[in-house]
Coordinates of C-alpha atoms and ligand atoms in Angstrom, one line a residue:
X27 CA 70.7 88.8 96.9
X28 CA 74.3 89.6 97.4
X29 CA 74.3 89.3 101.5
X30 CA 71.8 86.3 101.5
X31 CA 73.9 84.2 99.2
X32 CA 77.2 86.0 101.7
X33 CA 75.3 84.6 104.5
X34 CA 75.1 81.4 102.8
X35 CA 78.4 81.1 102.3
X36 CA 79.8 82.0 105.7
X37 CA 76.9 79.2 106.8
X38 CA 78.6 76.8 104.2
X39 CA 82.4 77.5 105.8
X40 CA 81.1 77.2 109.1
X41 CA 79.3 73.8 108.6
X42 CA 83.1 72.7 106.9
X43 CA 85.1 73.7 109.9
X44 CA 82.7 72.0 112.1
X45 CA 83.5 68.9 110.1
X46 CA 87.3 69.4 109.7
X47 CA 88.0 71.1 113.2
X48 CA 86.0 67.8 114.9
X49 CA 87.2 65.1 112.5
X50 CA 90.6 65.7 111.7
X51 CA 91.7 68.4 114.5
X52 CA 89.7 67.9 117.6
X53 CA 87.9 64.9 118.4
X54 CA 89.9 62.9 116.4
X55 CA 87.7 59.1 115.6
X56 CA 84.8 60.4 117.7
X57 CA 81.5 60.9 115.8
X58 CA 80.6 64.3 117.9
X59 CA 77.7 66.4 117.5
X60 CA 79.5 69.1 115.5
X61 CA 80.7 66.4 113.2
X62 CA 77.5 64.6 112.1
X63 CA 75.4 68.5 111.9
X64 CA 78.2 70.1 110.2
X65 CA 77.5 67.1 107.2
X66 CA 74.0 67.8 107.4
X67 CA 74.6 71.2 107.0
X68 CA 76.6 71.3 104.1
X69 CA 74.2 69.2 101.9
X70 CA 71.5 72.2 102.9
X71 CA 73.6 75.3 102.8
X72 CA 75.2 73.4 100.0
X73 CA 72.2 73.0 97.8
X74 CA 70.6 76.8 98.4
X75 CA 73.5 78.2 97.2
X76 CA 73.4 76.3 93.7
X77 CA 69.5 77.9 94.0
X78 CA 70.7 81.2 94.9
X79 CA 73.7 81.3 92.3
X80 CA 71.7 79.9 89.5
X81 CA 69.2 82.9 90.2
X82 CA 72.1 85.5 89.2
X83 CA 74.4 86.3 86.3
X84 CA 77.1 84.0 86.8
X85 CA 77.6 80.6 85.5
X86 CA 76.9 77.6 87.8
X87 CA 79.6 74.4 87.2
X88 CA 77.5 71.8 87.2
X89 CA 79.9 69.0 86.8
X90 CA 81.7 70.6 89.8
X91 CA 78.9 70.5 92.1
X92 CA 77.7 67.2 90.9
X93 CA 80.7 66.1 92.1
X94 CA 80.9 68.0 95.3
X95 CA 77.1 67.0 96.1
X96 CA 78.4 63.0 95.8
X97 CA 81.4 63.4 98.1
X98 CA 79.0 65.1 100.4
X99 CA 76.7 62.6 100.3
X100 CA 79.6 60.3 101.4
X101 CA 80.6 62.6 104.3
X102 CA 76.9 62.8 105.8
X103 CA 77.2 59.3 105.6
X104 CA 79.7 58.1 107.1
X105 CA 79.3 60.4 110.0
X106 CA 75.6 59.3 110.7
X107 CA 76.9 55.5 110.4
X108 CA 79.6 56.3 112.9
X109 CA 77.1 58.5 114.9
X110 CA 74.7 55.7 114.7
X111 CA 76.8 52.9 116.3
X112 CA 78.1 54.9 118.8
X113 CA 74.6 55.4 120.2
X114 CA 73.9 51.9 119.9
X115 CA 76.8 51.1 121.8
X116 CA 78.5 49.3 119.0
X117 CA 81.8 51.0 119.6
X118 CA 83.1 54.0 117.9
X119 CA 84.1 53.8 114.1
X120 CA 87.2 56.2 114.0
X121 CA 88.0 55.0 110.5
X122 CA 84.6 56.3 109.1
X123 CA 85.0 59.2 111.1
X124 CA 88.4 59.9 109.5
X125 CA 87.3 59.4 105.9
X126 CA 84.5 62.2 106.7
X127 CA 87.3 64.6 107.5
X128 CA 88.9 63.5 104.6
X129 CA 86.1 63.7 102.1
X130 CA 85.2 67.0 103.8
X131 CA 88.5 68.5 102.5
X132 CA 88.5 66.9 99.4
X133 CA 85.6 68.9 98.6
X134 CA 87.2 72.2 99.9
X135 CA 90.2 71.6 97.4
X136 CA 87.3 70.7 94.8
X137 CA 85.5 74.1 95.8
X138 CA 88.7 76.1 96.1
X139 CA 90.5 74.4 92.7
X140 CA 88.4 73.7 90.3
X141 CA 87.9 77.0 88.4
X142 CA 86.5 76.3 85.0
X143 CA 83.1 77.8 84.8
X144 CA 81.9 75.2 81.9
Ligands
HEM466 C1 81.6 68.5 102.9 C2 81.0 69.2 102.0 C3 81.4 70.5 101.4 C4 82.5 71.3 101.7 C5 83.7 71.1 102.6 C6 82.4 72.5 100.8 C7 83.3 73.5 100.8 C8 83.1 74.7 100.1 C9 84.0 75.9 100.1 C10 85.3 75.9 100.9 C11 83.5 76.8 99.4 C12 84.0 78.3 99.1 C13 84.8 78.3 97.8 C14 85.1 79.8 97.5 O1 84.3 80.7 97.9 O2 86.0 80.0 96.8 C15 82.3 76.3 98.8 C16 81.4 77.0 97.9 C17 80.3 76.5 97.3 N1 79.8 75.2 97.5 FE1 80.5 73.8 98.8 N2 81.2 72.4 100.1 C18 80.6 71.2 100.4 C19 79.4 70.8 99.9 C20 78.6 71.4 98.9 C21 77.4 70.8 98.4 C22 76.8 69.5 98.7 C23 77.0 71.7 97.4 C24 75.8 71.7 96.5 C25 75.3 70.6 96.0 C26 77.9 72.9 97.4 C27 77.8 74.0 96.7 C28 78.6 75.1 96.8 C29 78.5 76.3 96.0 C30 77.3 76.6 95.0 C31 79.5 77.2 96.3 C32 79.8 78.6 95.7 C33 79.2 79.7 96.5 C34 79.5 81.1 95.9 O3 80.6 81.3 95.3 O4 78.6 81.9 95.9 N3 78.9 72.6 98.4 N4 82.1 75.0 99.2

């Protein structure tokens, strides 16, 4: 259980720098491909790891990833929105796109900082 919920959680970073690395380092206000899958995958690899961790020994944070699942809700979203118009042809949204990068590292810090276990 160990190495799947490892795999998991390399998944999980990778699916975050997808999201950082294209909203806030690369393709700065584009909606890319990398962008709007790295959301998606967050919210997946996201939720099997709460499955995965509630399985074992330690405790899960539920407030924490309450949180975390809301702000990733609002990552996915904005990214598909952005996404959305662009294939329309509406014109890009590089604010939405920016707030996704944002919101993705807000949740990082939330990951990384919050370290009660009630
Ligand atoms: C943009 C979205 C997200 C980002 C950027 C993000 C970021 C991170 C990071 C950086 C870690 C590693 C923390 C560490 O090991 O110290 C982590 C762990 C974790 N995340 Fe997320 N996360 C996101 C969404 C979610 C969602 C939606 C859920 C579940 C609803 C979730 C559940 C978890 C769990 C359970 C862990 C702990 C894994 C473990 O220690 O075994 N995350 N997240």
């Amino acid at each position: 259980m160990d190495l799947l919920e490892n795999v998991f959680v390399l998944l999980h970073l990778l699916g975050m720098a997808a999201i950082v690395g294209s909203a806030v380092f690369v393709a700065r206000g584009r909606a890319t491909p990398a962008l709007v899958w790295g959301a998606r995958a967050q919210l997946v690899t996201g939720l099997v790891l709460v499955g995965i961790v509630e399985s074992g020994d330690e405790p899960v944070n539920h407030a924490k990833i309450g949180v975390k699942l809301v702000v990733a809700i609002a990552v996915a979203a904005c990214a598909e929105i952005a996404a959305a118009k662009a294939r329309k042809g509406e014109g890009e949204r590089p604010q939405l796109v920016t707030v996704a990068g944002g919101l993705a590292v807000l949740n990082a810090a939330i990951a990384v900082l919050w370290t009660s276990a009630s």
